[in-house]
Amino acid sequence: MVRLGTGIGWRPEIAEAVEHMPGIDWVEVVAENVCPEHLPASLVRLRERGVTVVPHGVSLGLGGAERPDEGRLAALAERAERLGSPLVTEHIAFVRAGGALTASSPIEAGHLLPVPRTRDALDVLCENVRIAQDALPVPLAVENIAALFSWPGEEMTEGQFLYELADRTGVRLLIDVANLHTNHVNRGEDPAEALAGLPLEAIAYVHVAGGFERDGVWHDSHAHPVPEPVLAVLTDLASRVSPPGVLLERDENFPEAEEMERELGAIRRAVEEGAGRRGAGTAMGTSTATGAGVRPESRQGSLEAVRERLALAQTAVLSALVAGTPVPEGFDRVRMGVQARALAAKRADVVAKVAPELPVILGRGYRAAFLAYAQTQPMTGGYRRDALDFAEHVLAGRPENTAVRRELREWWLERSGPRPRSARPTVRLARATRRVLLRR
């Protein structure tokens, strides 16, 4: 197992601060946010200094019913090779549904959603992990996610589910202690029991992050300081095993460098305290997990049929969250409502970042308009596609403000084609024709 040490999530907003932070052994980058051919200069300098860089994927959807997309796997592999990374990481989650397995239009969550802890979901996840492992040039580690809702009829605890996954595939585990705390608040799951059930020898590294609680629901925001309960879970983990690496995640609302350094100091102290307990012989024993017990080859029915069942279930859940369809039976409607609003809010925030002109054009009405749009219009592609679809939706409603309508139409025409707009006469004619069609 590679010893990584103490690290921090590299983000463009804190790139300079990270470069000058003392005691940073490694960094993690969101894989989809870096281009292998045009790496940020800050990352290049860190690599030249010997700082390890690990790409962390967010879009594979290994817990989804479909097999992993070959293009996404190739892109993740390319980033690992370009960065000289010792491993890559992804999530135990599904991020899209629909498509060929359900004979319906594909829809995107724009977020990591929990897979049911059932034997069906485990069988599919195991095969998807094996496919990913075969396509990647370095070892893969997968992360437990935070969840706002639970699936009805689950057959395993989180510890049992992760233990069986690691046992059957040999995959390594990225354990997010903040997510264990989130599941404690939102799902009543004891972090200590989850840790006791893990194959500790499979841990690749650990995530630590902050969040906030509202109306009895913990939101894993990655935008707030790391709270004491999360540090307590980290200490418990470190009392059981020496984690090869520990990393502070922060995705927005970035504080001053001094505050991030203080958080890193608190993380180091929590690990040291756990190590002291382990050295004193007060740590828990080895894993208490028992496997799910039934291998896919001994079950009735093909894995393809299992994929279809999972696809139907995940599509029904995602459709309820992003398209306003009824919540499937057995789910907590209140929690599903919280998740649906959180997804819509995240879409509004990210679209405002990838298309910053839209909030400027629409002014104060942007957010309300987007949230109304998101109630019934699911995301079918990435966030840039979502921005275009939203603009088209607003234009179809013919905004009363003529200046807003004109500016929004210009923005949409500029970006909806395969190439930037041209000043050539023939292109201007085609553009004018499109404008006439759009007004009909």
Short mmCIF file of C-alpha atoms in Angstrom, two decimals:
data_model
loop_
_atom_site.label_atom_id
_atom_site.label_comp_id
_atom_site.label_asym_id
_atom_site.label_seq_id
_atom_site.Cartn_x
_atom_site.Cartn_y
_atom_site.Cartn_z
CA MET A 1 0.00 0.00 0.00
CA VAL A 2 1.39 3.41 -1.01
CA ARG A 3 2.08 5.71 1.97
CA LEU A 4 0.70 9.10 1.00
CA GLY A 5 0.85 11.11 4.23
CA THR A 6 -1.18 14.29 4.75
CA GLY A 7 -2.80 15.98 1.78
CA ILE A 8 -5.38 18.48 0.60
CA GLY A 9 -7.79 18.62 -2.31
CA TRP A 10 -6.25 20.82 -5.02
CA ARG A 11 -8.67 23.37 -6.46
CA PRO A 12 -7.84 26.31 -8.78
CA GLU A 13 -9.15 28.79 -6.21
CA ILE A 14 -6.56 27.72 -3.61
CA ALA A 15 -3.76 26.61 -5.95
CA GLU A 16 -1.29 29.26 -4.80
CA ALA A 17 -2.07 28.66 -1.13
CA VAL A 18 -1.59 24.91 -1.51
CA GLU A 19 1.80 25.40 -3.15
CA HIS A 20 3.05 27.31 -0.12
CA MET A 21 1.46 25.18 2.62
CA PRO A 22 4.00 23.39 4.83
CA GLY A 23 3.70 19.64 5.32
CA ILE A 24 1.64 18.84 2.21
CA ASP A 25 2.74 15.40 1.01
CA TRP A 26 0.13 14.94 -1.74
CA VAL A 27 -2.90 16.46 -3.40
CA GLU A 28 -6.04 15.11 -5.01
CA VAL A 29 -7.62 16.64 -8.14
CA VAL A 30 -11.09 16.16 -9.57
CA ALA A 31 -10.23 14.12 -12.66
CA GLU A 32 -12.90 15.65 -14.88
CA ASN A 33 -11.64 19.18 -14.13
CA VAL A 34 -8.11 18.78 -15.52
CA CYS A 35 -6.97 18.37 -19.11
CA PRO A 36 -3.98 16.03 -19.51
CA GLU A 37 -2.60 18.10 -22.38
CA HIS A 38 -2.88 21.41 -20.52
CA LEU A 39 -2.21 20.75 -16.86
CA PRO A 40 -2.42 23.80 -14.58
CA ALA A 41 1.01 25.27 -13.95
CA SER A 42 0.51 24.87 -10.20
CA LEU A 43 0.03 21.10 -10.54
CA VAL A 44 3.09 20.86 -12.75
CA ARG A 45 5.19 22.65 -10.14
CA LEU A 46 3.87 20.41 -7.38
CA ARG A 47 4.74 17.33 -9.42
CA GLU A 48 8.23 18.67 -10.07
CA ARG A 49 8.70 19.04 -6.31
CA GLY A 50 7.79 15.39 -5.82
CA VAL A 51 4.26 15.97 -4.50
CA THR A 52 2.01 13.03 -5.41
CA VAL A 53 -1.15 13.87 -7.38
CA VAL A 54 -4.15 11.50 -7.31
CA PRO A 55 -7.03 11.92 -9.80
CA HIS A 56 -10.45 11.55 -8.17
CA GLY A 57 -13.29 10.77 -10.58
CA VAL A 58 -16.90 11.81 -10.05
CA SER A 59 -18.73 10.75 -13.22
CA LEU A 60 -18.14 7.02 -13.82
CA GLY A 61 -21.21 5.92 -11.89
CA LEU A 62 -19.79 2.54 -10.91
CA GLY A 63 -22.92 1.80 -8.88
CA GLY A 64 -25.20 2.38 -11.86
CA ALA A 65 -26.93 -0.39 -13.78
CA GLU A 66 -25.02 0.26 -17.01
CA ARG A 67 -21.47 -0.93 -17.60
CA PRO A 68 -18.85 1.81 -17.16
CA ASP A 69 -18.46 3.99 -20.21
CA GLU A 70 -15.28 3.16 -22.12
CA GLY A 71 -14.60 6.80 -22.96
CA ARG A 72 -14.80 7.89 -19.33
CA LEU A 73 -12.52 5.04 -18.29
CA ALA A 74 -10.00 5.96 -20.98
CA ALA A 75 -10.04 9.58 -19.83
CA LEU A 76 -9.43 8.57 -16.21
CA ALA A 77 -6.57 6.28 -17.28
CA GLU A 78 -5.01 9.08 -19.33
CA ARG A 79 -5.03 11.43 -16.36
CA ALA A 80 -3.45 8.83 -14.10
CA GLU A 81 -0.63 8.29 -16.58
CA ARG A 82 -0.08 12.00 -17.25
CA LEU A 83 0.08 12.79 -13.54
CA GLY A 84 2.23 9.78 -12.67
CA SER A 85 -0.33 8.76 -10.05
CA PRO A 86 0.05 5.64 -7.91
CA LEU A 87 -3.72 5.04 -7.92
CA VAL A 88 -7.04 6.55 -9.02
CA THR A 89 -10.28 6.85 -7.08
CA GLU A 90 -14.02 6.92 -7.77
CA HIS A 91 -17.29 6.55 -5.86
CA ILE A 92 -19.71 3.81 -4.93
CA ALA A 93 -22.65 5.66 -6.41
CA PHE A 94 -24.92 6.03 -9.39
CA VAL A 95 -25.07 9.33 -11.25
CA ARG A 96 -27.36 8.58 -14.19
CA ALA A 97 -30.22 6.27 -15.11
CA GLY A 98 -32.63 5.49 -17.92
CA GLY A 99 -31.26 4.61 -21.33
CA ALA A 100 -31.23 1.31 -23.19
CA LEU A 101 -31.84 -0.95 -20.19
CA THR A 102 -35.15 0.77 -19.49
CA ALA A 103 -36.05 1.84 -23.05
CA SER A 104 -36.31 5.42 -21.78
CA SER A 105 -34.42 8.67 -22.20
CA PRO A 106 -31.20 8.88 -20.19
CA ILE A 107 -31.22 11.30 -17.27
CA GLU A 108 -28.38 12.68 -15.16
CA ALA A 109 -28.33 13.40 -11.44
CA GLY A 110 -25.42 15.82 -11.46
CA HIS A 111 -24.60 14.34 -8.07
CA LEU A 112 -23.54 11.12 -6.34
CA LEU A 113 -26.54 9.03 -5.27
CA PRO A 114 -26.52 5.93 -3.02
CA VAL A 115 -26.86 2.43 -4.40
CA PRO A 116 -29.13 0.00 -2.54
CA ARG A 117 -27.20 -2.37 -0.28
CA THR A 118 -28.75 -5.41 -1.91
CA ARG A 119 -27.24 -8.48 -3.52
CA ASP A 120 -28.46 -7.32 -6.93
CA ALA A 121 -26.69 -3.97 -6.59
CA LEU A 122 -23.57 -5.63 -5.19
CA ASP A 123 -23.36 -8.07 -8.11
CA VAL A 124 -23.55 -5.23 -10.62
CA LEU A 125 -21.10 -3.07 -8.69
CA CYS A 126 -18.57 -5.90 -8.49
CA GLU A 127 -18.63 -6.47 -12.23
CA ASN A 128 -18.42 -2.73 -12.94
CA VAL A 129 -15.42 -2.43 -10.61
CA ARG A 130 -13.69 -5.34 -12.36
CA ILE A 131 -14.29 -3.68 -15.75
CA ALA A 132 -12.79 -0.45 -14.43
CA GLN A 133 -9.81 -2.24 -12.89
CA ASP A 134 -9.02 -3.93 -16.20
CA ALA A 135 -9.11 -0.58 -18.03
CA LEU A 136 -6.95 1.42 -15.60
CA PRO A 137 -3.13 1.40 -15.51
CA VAL A 138 -2.96 1.76 -11.71
CA PRO A 139 -4.96 0.38 -8.77
CA LEU A 140 -8.48 1.66 -8.16
CA ALA A 141 -9.95 2.72 -4.82
CA VAL A 142 -13.66 3.41 -4.34
CA GLU A 143 -15.28 5.78 -1.86
CA ASN A 144 -18.31 5.41 0.38
CA ILE A 145 -20.67 8.34 -0.17
CA ALA A 146 -22.93 10.45 2.02
CA ALA A 147 -26.66 9.87 1.63
CA LEU A 148 -29.75 11.91 2.45
CA PHE A 149 -32.10 8.96 1.99
CA SER A 150 -32.13 5.17 2.38
CA TRP A 151 -33.36 2.46 0.04
CA PRO A 152 -36.10 0.21 1.40
CA GLY A 153 -35.36 -3.49 1.71
CA GLU A 154 -31.60 -3.23 2.11
CA GLU A 155 -29.95 -6.56 2.91
CA MET A 156 -26.55 -5.49 4.29
CA THR A 157 -24.96 -2.93 6.52
CA GLU A 158 -22.44 -0.54 5.00
CA GLY A 159 -19.59 -2.52 6.56
CA GLN A 160 -20.86 -5.81 5.12
CA PHE A 161 -21.42 -4.25 1.71
CA LEU A 162 -17.92 -2.76 1.52
CA TYR A 163 -16.31 -5.89 2.95
CA GLU A 164 -17.94 -8.10 0.34
CA LEU A 165 -17.03 -5.66 -2.45
CA ALA A 166 -13.36 -5.63 -1.45
CA ASP A 167 -13.30 -9.39 -0.92
CA ARG A 168 -14.78 -10.21 -4.32
CA THR A 169 -12.86 -7.67 -6.42
CA GLY A 170 -9.68 -6.84 -4.52
CA VAL A 171 -10.52 -3.16 -4.92
CA ARG A 172 -9.12 -0.74 -2.38
CA LEU A 173 -11.30 1.52 -0.26
CA LEU A 174 -11.27 5.29 0.10
CA ILE A 175 -13.05 5.83 3.41
CA ASP A 176 -14.68 9.21 3.90
CA VAL A 177 -15.14 9.69 7.65
CA ALA A 178 -17.31 12.76 7.03
CA ASN A 179 -19.67 10.55 5.03
CA LEU A 180 -19.80 8.06 7.90
CA HIS A 181 -20.86 10.94 10.15
CA THR A 182 -23.42 12.06 7.55
CA ASN A 183 -24.95 8.59 7.45
CA HIS A 184 -25.00 8.56 11.25
CA VAL A 185 -27.14 11.72 11.35
CA ASN A 186 -29.29 11.00 8.29
CA ARG A 187 -29.69 7.24 8.47
CA GLY A 188 -29.04 6.38 12.11
CA GLU A 189 -25.98 4.26 11.26
CA ASP A 190 -23.26 3.93 13.89
CA PRO A 191 -19.84 4.96 12.46
CA ALA A 192 -18.07 2.65 14.92
CA GLU A 193 -20.06 -0.33 13.68
CA ALA A 194 -19.31 0.59 10.08
CA LEU A 195 -15.58 0.85 10.84
CA ALA A 196 -15.64 -2.45 12.73
CA GLY A 197 -17.03 -4.14 9.64
CA LEU A 198 -14.43 -2.85 7.19
CA PRO A 199 -11.49 -4.81 5.77
CA LEU A 200 -8.95 -2.41 7.23
CA GLU A 201 -6.11 -3.78 5.12
CA ALA A 202 -7.93 -2.55 1.99
CA ILE A 203 -7.97 1.14 2.98
CA ALA A 204 -6.06 3.26 0.45
CA TYR A 205 -6.62 6.62 2.16
CA VAL A 206 -9.15 8.72 4.07
CA HIS A 207 -11.22 11.80 3.27
CA VAL A 208 -12.08 14.41 5.89
CA ALA A 209 -14.53 17.25 5.17
CA GLY A 210 -16.97 19.65 6.76
CA GLY A 211 -20.71 20.15 6.48
CA PHE A 212 -23.70 21.51 8.36
CA GLU A 213 -26.93 20.30 9.93
CA ARG A 214 -30.32 21.79 9.10
CA ASP A 215 -33.69 20.52 10.35
CA GLY A 216 -32.15 17.23 11.47
CA VAL A 217 -30.45 16.58 8.13
CA TRP A 218 -26.67 16.69 7.73
CA HIS A 219 -25.47 18.22 4.46
CA ASP A 220 -22.00 17.13 3.34
CA SER A 221 -21.17 20.54 1.88
CA HIS A 222 -17.36 20.47 1.64
CA ALA A 223 -17.75 24.21 2.27
CA HIS A 224 -17.61 24.37 6.07
CA PRO A 225 -15.00 23.65 8.76
CA VAL A 226 -14.45 20.04 9.81
CA PRO A 227 -16.56 19.50 12.96
CA GLU A 228 -15.47 17.64 16.07
CA PRO A 229 -17.73 14.59 15.43
CA VAL A 230 -15.98 13.98 12.10
CA LEU A 231 -12.56 14.27 13.76
CA ALA A 232 -13.79 11.77 16.37
CA VAL A 233 -14.62 9.25 13.62
CA LEU A 234 -11.13 9.82 12.16
CA THR A 235 -9.57 9.16 15.57
CA ASP A 236 -11.59 5.95 15.89
CA LEU A 237 -10.42 4.79 12.45
CA ALA A 238 -6.78 5.64 13.28
CA SER A 239 -7.10 3.62 16.52
CA ARG A 240 -7.83 0.55 14.39
CA VAL A 241 -5.35 1.00 11.54
CA SER A 242 -2.65 3.40 10.40
CA PRO A 243 -4.26 5.09 7.35
CA PRO A 244 -1.84 5.31 4.40
CA GLY A 245 -3.05 8.82 3.69
CA VAL A 246 -5.47 11.44 5.02
CA LEU A 247 -6.81 14.29 2.92
CA LEU A 248 -8.76 17.48 3.67
CA GLU A 249 -11.50 18.20 1.13
CA ARG A 250 -12.80 21.70 0.49
CA ASP A 251 -14.74 22.51 -2.68
CA GLU A 252 -16.03 26.06 -2.12
CA ASN A 253 -16.34 28.88 0.39
CA PHE A 254 -12.57 28.69 0.75
CA PRO A 255 -11.12 30.20 3.93
CA GLU A 256 -7.74 31.87 4.33
CA ALA A 257 -4.70 29.62 4.06
CA GLU A 258 -4.08 29.90 7.80
CA GLU A 259 -7.49 28.40 8.60
CA MET A 260 -6.93 25.48 6.24
CA GLU A 261 -3.54 24.89 7.86
CA ARG A 262 -5.24 24.82 11.28
CA GLU A 263 -7.70 22.22 9.99
CA LEU A 264 -4.83 20.12 8.69
CA GLY A 265 -3.22 20.40 12.11
CA ALA A 266 -6.42 19.17 13.78
CA ILE A 267 -6.51 16.24 11.34
CA ARG A 268 -2.91 15.30 12.15
CA ARG A 269 -3.65 15.45 15.88
CA ALA A 270 -6.72 13.22 15.47
CA VAL A 271 -4.61 10.63 13.63
CA GLU A 272 -1.89 10.84 16.29
CA GLU A 273 -4.44 10.40 19.07
CA GLY A 274 -5.85 7.33 17.32
CA ALA A 275 -2.36 5.92 16.88
CA GLY A 276 -1.74 6.38 20.58
CA ARG A 277 -4.85 4.41 21.44
CA ARG A 278 -3.82 1.70 19.02
CA GLY A 279 -0.36 1.56 20.57
CA ALA A 280 -1.90 1.30 24.01
CA GLY A 281 -3.91 -1.71 22.91
CA THR A 282 -7.32 -0.02 23.17
CA ALA A 283 -8.24 -0.36 19.51
CA MET A 284 -11.05 -2.57 18.33
CA GLY A 285 -10.20 -5.96 16.94
CA THR A 286 -10.24 -7.13 13.38
CA SER A 287 -13.23 -6.88 11.10
CA THR A 288 -16.48 -8.29 12.40
CA ALA A 289 -18.14 -8.32 8.99
CA THR A 290 -19.61 -11.39 7.45
CA GLY A 291 -19.94 -11.58 3.71
CA ALA A 292 -23.18 -11.17 1.82
CA GLY A 293 -22.77 -14.88 1.32
CA VAL A 294 -24.21 -15.49 -2.13
CA ARG A 295 -22.01 -15.22 -5.18
CA PRO A 296 -23.58 -14.20 -8.50
CA GLU A 297 -22.61 -17.47 -10.16
CA SER A 298 -24.71 -19.43 -7.64
CA ARG A 299 -27.84 -17.34 -8.05
CA GLN A 300 -30.68 -17.84 -10.45
CA GLY A 301 -30.91 -15.57 -13.48
CA SER A 302 -28.26 -13.82 -15.50
CA LEU A 303 -26.43 -10.67 -14.48
CA GLU A 304 -28.08 -8.96 -17.43
CA ALA A 305 -31.48 -9.52 -15.83
CA VAL A 306 -30.07 -8.17 -12.56
CA ARG A 307 -28.87 -5.05 -14.40
CA GLU A 308 -32.33 -4.53 -15.84
CA ARG A 309 -33.98 -4.79 -12.43
CA LEU A 310 -31.51 -2.34 -10.94
CA ALA A 311 -31.93 0.02 -13.90
CA LEU A 312 -35.70 0.17 -13.43
CA ALA A 313 -35.33 0.87 -9.70
CA GLN A 314 -32.68 3.55 -10.12
CA THR A 315 -34.58 5.23 -12.95
CA ALA A 316 -37.72 5.45 -10.83
CA VAL A 317 -35.75 7.01 -7.96
CA LEU A 318 -33.84 9.48 -10.12
CA SER A 319 -36.95 10.48 -12.03
CA ALA A 320 -38.69 11.27 -8.75
CA LEU A 321 -35.73 13.42 -7.72
CA VAL A 322 -35.21 15.39 -10.93
CA ALA A 323 -38.37 15.11 -13.02
CA GLY A 324 -41.20 15.40 -10.51
CA THR A 325 -42.55 11.86 -10.91
CA PRO A 326 -44.08 10.10 -7.87
CA VAL A 327 -41.71 8.89 -5.15
CA PRO A 328 -41.43 5.07 -5.33
CA GLU A 329 -43.10 3.10 -2.57
CA GLY A 330 -41.07 2.55 0.57
CA PHE A 331 -38.95 5.69 0.36
CA ASP A 332 -39.11 8.49 2.91
CA ARG A 333 -40.94 11.22 1.00
CA VAL A 334 -39.62 13.99 3.23
CA ARG A 335 -35.99 12.93 2.74
CA MET A 336 -36.57 12.49 -0.99
CA GLY A 337 -37.93 16.03 -1.08
CA VAL A 338 -34.82 17.31 0.69
CA GLN A 339 -32.62 15.47 -1.81
CA ALA A 340 -34.62 16.79 -4.78
CA ARG A 341 -34.27 20.38 -3.59
CA ALA A 342 -30.56 19.89 -2.94
CA LEU A 343 -30.04 18.53 -6.47
CA ALA A 344 -31.92 21.45 -8.01
CA ALA A 345 -29.95 23.96 -5.95
CA LYS A 346 -26.67 22.35 -6.94
CA ARG A 347 -27.66 22.46 -10.62
CA ALA A 348 -28.48 26.15 -10.31
CA ASP A 349 -25.13 26.87 -8.65
CA VAL A 350 -23.02 24.87 -11.10
CA VAL A 351 -24.81 26.22 -14.19
CA ALA A 352 -24.17 29.72 -12.85
CA LYS A 353 -20.45 28.84 -12.73
CA VAL A 354 -20.15 27.20 -16.15
CA ALA A 355 -22.37 29.85 -17.78
CA PRO A 356 -21.84 32.99 -15.65
CA GLU A 357 -23.57 35.15 -18.26
CA LEU A 358 -26.98 33.65 -17.45
CA PRO A 359 -27.32 35.14 -13.93
CA VAL A 360 -26.17 38.46 -15.39
CA ILE A 361 -28.72 38.37 -18.22
CA LEU A 362 -31.62 37.21 -16.07
CA GLY A 363 -30.63 39.19 -12.99
CA ARG A 364 -32.37 38.41 -9.73
CA GLY A 365 -34.85 36.18 -11.52
CA TYR A 366 -32.19 33.64 -12.51
CA ARG A 367 -32.35 31.37 -9.50
CA ALA A 368 -36.13 31.25 -9.22
CA ALA A 369 -36.43 30.57 -12.94
CA PHE A 370 -33.85 27.80 -12.82
CA LEU A 371 -35.35 26.09 -9.78
CA ALA A 372 -38.78 26.12 -11.44
CA TYR A 373 -37.22 24.66 -14.59
CA ALA A 374 -35.38 21.96 -12.61
CA GLN A 375 -38.58 20.67 -10.98
CA THR A 376 -39.69 18.94 -14.19
CA GLN A 377 -36.73 19.16 -16.60
CA PRO A 378 -34.01 16.59 -15.78
CA MET A 379 -30.44 17.04 -16.86
CA THR A 380 -29.73 14.89 -19.92
CA GLY A 381 -26.07 15.75 -20.42
CA GLY A 382 -23.40 17.69 -18.59
CA TYR A 383 -23.82 21.06 -16.97
CA ARG A 384 -22.98 23.00 -20.14
CA ARG A 385 -25.76 21.15 -21.94
CA ASP A 386 -27.99 21.93 -18.98
CA ALA A 387 -27.24 25.64 -19.34
CA LEU A 388 -28.24 25.58 -23.00
CA ASP A 389 -31.41 23.62 -22.29
CA PHE A 390 -32.37 26.06 -19.55
CA ALA A 391 -31.84 29.06 -21.83
CA GLU A 392 -33.94 27.41 -24.53
CA HIS A 393 -36.66 26.69 -21.97
CA VAL A 394 -36.74 30.33 -20.87
CA LEU A 395 -36.83 31.55 -24.47
CA ALA A 396 -39.74 29.23 -25.24
CA GLY A 397 -41.69 31.07 -22.55
CA ARG A 398 -40.95 34.38 -24.31
CA PRO A 399 -39.71 36.65 -21.51
CA GLU A 400 -41.62 39.91 -21.35
CA ASN A 401 -38.48 42.02 -21.11
CA THR A 402 -37.43 42.56 -24.73
CA ALA A 403 -33.83 43.37 -23.89
CA VAL A 404 -33.49 40.23 -21.77
CA ARG A 405 -35.07 38.12 -24.52
CA ARG A 406 -32.73 39.56 -27.16
CA GLU A 407 -29.58 39.11 -25.05
CA LEU A 408 -30.53 35.59 -24.00
CA ARG A 409 -31.27 34.63 -27.61
CA GLU A 410 -27.88 35.96 -28.69
CA TRP A 411 -26.17 33.99 -25.91
CA TRP A 412 -28.00 30.79 -26.86
CA LEU A 413 -27.26 31.19 -30.60
CA GLU A 414 -23.61 31.84 -29.86
CA ARG A 415 -23.21 28.59 -27.93
CA SER A 416 -25.74 26.14 -29.31
CA GLY A 417 -23.89 25.35 -32.54
CA PRO A 418 -20.85 23.13 -33.03
CA ARG A 419 -18.61 26.15 -33.71
CA PRO A 420 -18.37 29.76 -32.49
CA ARG A 421 -20.41 32.23 -34.49
CA SER A 422 -18.78 33.75 -37.54
CA ALA A 423 -18.90 37.19 -39.14
CA ARG A 424 -19.05 35.78 -42.71
CA PRO A 425 -22.16 36.78 -44.73
CA THR A 426 -23.36 33.22 -45.31
CA VAL A 427 -23.09 32.43 -41.65
CA ARG A 428 -24.90 35.64 -40.74
CA LEU A 429 -27.72 34.62 -43.08
CA ALA A 430 -27.99 31.20 -41.43
CA ARG A 431 -27.98 32.88 -38.05
CA ALA A 432 -30.76 35.24 -39.05
CA THR A 433 -32.80 32.29 -40.29
CA ARG A 434 -32.43 30.57 -36.95
CA ARG A 435 -33.59 33.71 -35.20
CA VAL A 436 -36.76 33.80 -37.31
CA LEU A 437 -37.43 30.15 -36.53
CA LEU A 438 -36.84 30.74 -32.85
CA ARG A 439 -39.45 33.53 -32.77
CA ARG A 440 -42.18 31.25 -34.15
#
